[in-house]
Amino acid sequence: MLGGRVLADYLAQRTHALVAETVQTVWQRVPFYRSLPEEAIRTDVTAIVRRNLEVFIATVRARRVPTDDEMAPIRESARRRAEELVPLADVLLAYHLGTERWWAEITELADTGDTEELAWVGAWLQIHLRAATSAVLAGYGSVRPGPGQDDAERRALFVALTSGADAAAAAERAGVRLARMYWVVALHVAPHPDEQSADVDVIVAERRKVRRLQRELDGVGRDDAVSLVDSGGGGALIPVFEAEPGPADWPESVQYATLRRNLADLERGIGAGVLSAVCAAEPAGIPEAYTLAREVLRVARCHGRTTGVVRLADLALEYQLTRPSAATDPLARLLDPLDGRAGLSETLECYLDSAGDRSATAAALHVHPNTVVYRLRKVAELTGLEPTAVSGAVVLTAAVAARRGRAVDPVRGD
């Protein structure tokens, strides 16, 4: 006999398998879902299918309609799909395919004498589908075309603060109270693996990454941060919350230690490498600080940094050596004799970056230590500078810094 409790118990026992079968059906029959990152299918899509089925089981068991609270996760999921440009028609089709799959499961369970109960369950499934459809429409309706007004005003505040414009007026429009001091952060974000997959829609992957980055920055700034970011990075201004004696960005500063830890967590939160350069400044000093942070970020990148958090103090020598001067080109030209000679420039740079450790250089380059010794001798012969001597290493370090400084665009840092 097919009854509400019997059916609910059966579906509850079958939840794991039925969710997997539903996700597979959606993936196979809705083309857009095949362009989503595998992670999205494995996590977001699977989670909302499970939630949807659990709500249906609960309402069947109690013979009641779904509550607003029960449908809230479906609205939120739909809002995220709208932000990622998933077509509304495809999302609705996914819900219809899901209910079709559940109906097929239910009819297989029914006996010949369950006609009345089967009709009741079918009607209840339609009630659930209408509730889910309404939740999806509400989720899509909550997303305006393009960025929301609040987002636009916060971006305008970021531009005002970093350009030296009237920040007070921009802050009032954004509903933000200016902090006494800000962390001024320049960011570079590496591509997420999904952005480089031929099976994934690049726009969807980029928007997912940007949404996560924005959410993570909001968390670091306790929702008081202002930022301007895209899939490659950008900038953020994060209030310094607790006052301490001395500069906020001292290495021993509690605020800096907390910020460093939170910024390092960005990489895990968005699933892509993040390199952050940080300064601290009062609102009036933000334009100069942001320019400096971007330049420190540029220097960090041209010296091989890909992740982590850096300040000027961490790269003071590299920064100074890459400042344009009359000596920059002559220093860079000291390495011209190494051009076209396999492995010499690479070995020299790796040796200098490894603080003169030949074993570490060999391990990093996957060569025998004797190969490193041979290449360093060739560097000395060709340049007239001995890498293993202090005087030669100092000049060669400056030459490498000068050449690296010319290799990266001074404005964009890429």
PDB file of C-alpha atoms in Angstrom, residues 1-2 103 110-122:
ATOM      1  CA  MET A   1       0.000   0.000   0.000  1.00  0.00           C
ATOM      2  CA  LEU A   2       1.480   3.331  -1.119  1.00  0.00           C
ATOM      3  CA  TRP A 103       7.771  10.326 -10.436  1.00  0.00           C
ATOM      4  CA  ALA A 110       3.165   1.592  -6.543  1.00  0.00           C
ATOM      5  CA  ASP A 111       0.960  -1.493  -6.667  1.00  0.00           C
ATOM      6  CA  THR A 112      -2.092  -1.957  -8.893  1.00  0.00           C
ATOM      7  CA  GLY A 113      -4.407  -0.992  -6.029  1.00  0.00           C
ATOM      8  CA  ASP A 114      -2.636   2.275  -5.272  1.00  0.00           C
ATOM      9  CA  THR A 115      -4.451   4.356  -7.883  1.00  0.00           C
ATOM     10  CA  GLU A 116      -5.951   6.799  -5.395  1.00  0.00           C
ATOM     11  CA  GLU A 117      -2.734   7.265  -3.436  1.00  0.00           C
ATOM     12  CA  LEU A 118      -0.744   7.570  -6.678  1.00  0.00           C
ATOM     13  CA  ALA A 119      -3.047  10.358  -7.848  1.00  0.00           C
ATOM     14  CA  TRP A 120      -2.568  12.114  -4.504  1.00  0.00           C
ATOM     15  CA  VAL A 121       1.242  11.837  -4.714  1.00  0.00           C
ATOM     16  CA  GLY A 122       1.193  13.109  -8.299  1.00  0.00           C
TER      17      GLY A 122
END
